[in-house]
GROMACS .gro file of C-alpha atoms in nm:
model
  128
    1MET     CA    1   3.822   0.748   3.916
    2LYS     CA    2   3.625   0.838   3.602
    3ASN     CA    3   3.350   0.623   3.453
    4ILE     CA    4   3.387   0.570   3.080
    5VAL     CA    5   3.165   0.385   2.834
    6ILE     CA    6   3.328   0.263   2.513
    7SER     CA    7   3.135   0.180   2.197
    8MET     CA    8   3.333   0.031   1.907
    9GLN     CA    9   3.240  -0.180   1.609
   10ASN     CA   10   3.560  -0.384   1.634
   11THR     CA   11   3.580  -0.609   1.942
   12LEU     CA   12   3.959  -0.635   1.928
   13LEU     CA   13   4.001  -0.257   1.918
   14SER     CA   14   3.741  -0.212   2.190
   15GLU     CA   15   3.918  -0.460   2.419
   16ALA     CA   16   4.257  -0.297   2.360
   17ILE     CA   17   4.126   0.051   2.433
   18ALA     CA   18   3.933  -0.066   2.739
   19ARG     CA   19   4.247  -0.235   2.872
   20ALA     CA   20   4.455   0.079   2.813
   21PHE     CA   21   4.206   0.286   3.014
   22SER     CA   22   4.175   0.025   3.292
   23ASP     CA   23   4.550  -0.011   3.323
   24THR     CA   24   4.589   0.357   3.414
   25GLY     CA   25   4.396   0.297   3.735
   26GLU     CA   26   4.206   0.621   3.663
   27PHE     CA   27   3.904   0.475   3.480
   28ARG     CA   28   3.618   0.238   3.545
   29VAL     CA   29   3.537   0.099   3.200
   30GLU     CA   30   3.223  -0.052   3.052
   31GLN     CA   31   3.193  -0.161   2.690
   32VAL     CA   32   2.887  -0.158   2.470
   33LEU     CA   33   2.877  -0.495   2.301
   34PRO     CA   34   2.918  -0.483   1.922
   35GLY     CA   35   2.577  -0.484   1.760
   36LYS     CA   36   2.416  -0.350   2.079
   37THR     CA   37   2.450   0.025   2.020
   38ASN     CA   38   2.090   0.066   2.140
   39ASP     CA   39   2.216  -0.024   2.489
   40THR     CA   40   2.447   0.279   2.505
   41LEU     CA   41   2.209   0.522   2.673
   42SER     CA   42   2.100   0.278   2.943
   43LEU     CA   43   2.459   0.171   3.010
   44CYS     CA   44   2.571   0.535   3.039
   45CYS     CA   45   2.289   0.607   3.284
   46ALA     CA   46   2.345   0.290   3.486
   47MET     CA   47   2.712   0.358   3.544
   48GLN     CA   48   2.683   0.738   3.559
   49ALA     CA   49   2.930   0.773   3.272
   50GLU     CA   50   3.143   1.083   3.272
   51ILE     CA   51   3.281   1.004   2.927
   52LEU     CA   52   3.132   0.829   2.625
   53LEU     CA   53   3.397   0.723   2.373
   54MET     CA   54   3.262   0.600   2.039
   55GLU     CA   55   3.415   0.489   1.713
   56VAL     CA   56   3.280   0.648   1.396
   57SER     CA   57   3.280   0.467   1.061
   58ARG     CA   58   3.061   0.412   0.755
   59LEU     CA   59   2.874   0.118   0.909
   60PRO     CA   60   2.507   0.200   0.973
   61ALA     CA   61   2.507   0.205   1.355
   62HIS     CA   62   2.844   0.382   1.365
   63THR     CA   63   2.796   0.668   1.120
   64LEU     CA   64   2.867   1.020   1.233
   65GLU     CA   65   2.498   1.105   1.202
   66SER     CA   66   2.385   0.810   1.416
   67ARG     CA   67   2.653   0.884   1.675
   68LEU     CA   68   2.552   1.251   1.696
   69LYS     CA   69   2.187   1.149   1.747
   70LEU     CA   70   2.293   0.914   2.024
   71ILE     CA   71   2.504   1.189   2.182
   72GLU     CA   72   2.198   1.416   2.193
   73CYS     CA   73   1.997   1.146   2.371
   74VAL     CA   74   2.271   1.084   2.626
   75ARG     CA   75   2.329   1.458   2.671
   76ARG     CA   76   1.961   1.511   2.762
   77ALA     CA   77   1.983   1.239   3.028
   78MET     CA   78   2.337   1.320   3.143
   79PRO     CA   79   2.430   1.682   3.071
   80ASN     CA   80   2.773   1.654   3.235
   81CYS     CA   81   2.892   1.360   3.025
   82LYS     CA   82   3.178   1.431   2.782
   83PHE     CA   83   3.162   1.293   2.429
   84VAL     CA   84   3.468   1.171   2.240
   85LEU     CA   85   3.478   1.027   1.889
   86LEU     CA   86   3.749   0.807   1.741
   87CYS     CA   87   3.796   0.773   1.365
   88ASP     CA   88   4.048   0.644   1.112
   89GLU     CA   89   4.192   0.944   0.931
   90ASN     CA   90   4.395   0.730   0.691
   91SER     CA   91   4.123   0.507   0.549
   92ASP     CA   92   3.852   0.776   0.548
   93PRO     CA   93   3.990   1.132   0.538
   94GLU     CA   94   3.650   1.279   0.444
   95LEU     CA   95   3.485   1.127   0.751
   96ALA     CA   96   3.776   1.244   0.967
   97HIS     CA   97   3.721   1.597   0.837
   98ARG     CA   98   3.350   1.579   0.922
   99VAL     CA   99   3.435   1.463   1.275
  100LYS     CA  100   3.669   1.760   1.312
  101ILE     CA  101   3.386   1.991   1.202
  102ALA     CA  102   3.158   1.832   1.464
  103ARG     CA  103   3.416   1.931   1.727
  104GLN     CA  104   3.441   2.283   1.589
  105ASP     CA  105   3.061   2.307   1.605
  106HIS     CA  106   3.075   2.196   1.974
  107LYS     CA  107   2.871   1.882   1.907
  108ILE     CA  108   3.143   1.672   2.071
  109ASP     CA  109   3.405   1.746   2.335
  110ALA     CA  110   3.702   1.583   2.162
  111PHE     CA  111   3.806   1.356   1.878
  112PHE     CA  112   4.108   1.136   1.815
  113TYR     CA  113   4.245   0.952   1.520
  114THR     CA  114   4.305   0.579   1.551
  115SER     CA  115   4.674   0.642   1.480
  116VAL     CA  116   4.734   0.792   1.827
  117THR     CA  117   4.911   0.583   2.088
  118PRO     CA  118   4.714   0.430   2.374
  119GLY     CA  119   4.913   0.642   2.620
  120TYR     CA  120   4.823   0.963   2.444
  121LEU     CA  121   4.455   0.867   2.414
  122THR     CA  122   4.421   0.780   2.782
  123ALA     CA  123   4.608   1.091   2.898
  124ALA     CA  124   4.407   1.324   2.675
  125VAL     CA  125   4.072   1.174   2.780
  126GLU     CA  126   4.174   1.185   3.147
  127ALA     CA  127   4.238   1.558   3.104
  128LEU     CA  128   3.881   1.625   2.981
   0.00000   0.00000   0.00000
C-alpha cells in the first residue's frame, strides 16, 4: 500500500480524487485541507508519503511557483517521495504548458490534466 498526500484547492475535486485512490485498495490517502497548504510538509513527514499529488492553478497558494517551492522543501525532508501535479489544460493552456516544462526539467515526477479519468489517474500514479 502506498501513502499519498493530496493537496487541492477544490474540496469536491479533492474528495473525488481521494475516494478514487482509496477505492483501489492500493493507497492510504491523506488530504491537505483547503487553505492549509502550510501543513503539507508536516503531513507528508507524519505519514511517510511516497507520493504528493497537488493541483496547480492561478490562486496564490496553488501557483506553479509556490508548488515547486513546496516540492523542494518536501524533497529535502523526504528524498524518495514522488511529486505529481494536476492542472486544467482547457481553462489554462499556458499554465499546462509550464507544468509540462517542469516535468521535462525533472522538477516533478509526473503531471496529469484534469480531463483524465479517475481510473487512468490512479493506475498511472500507482505505476510511479
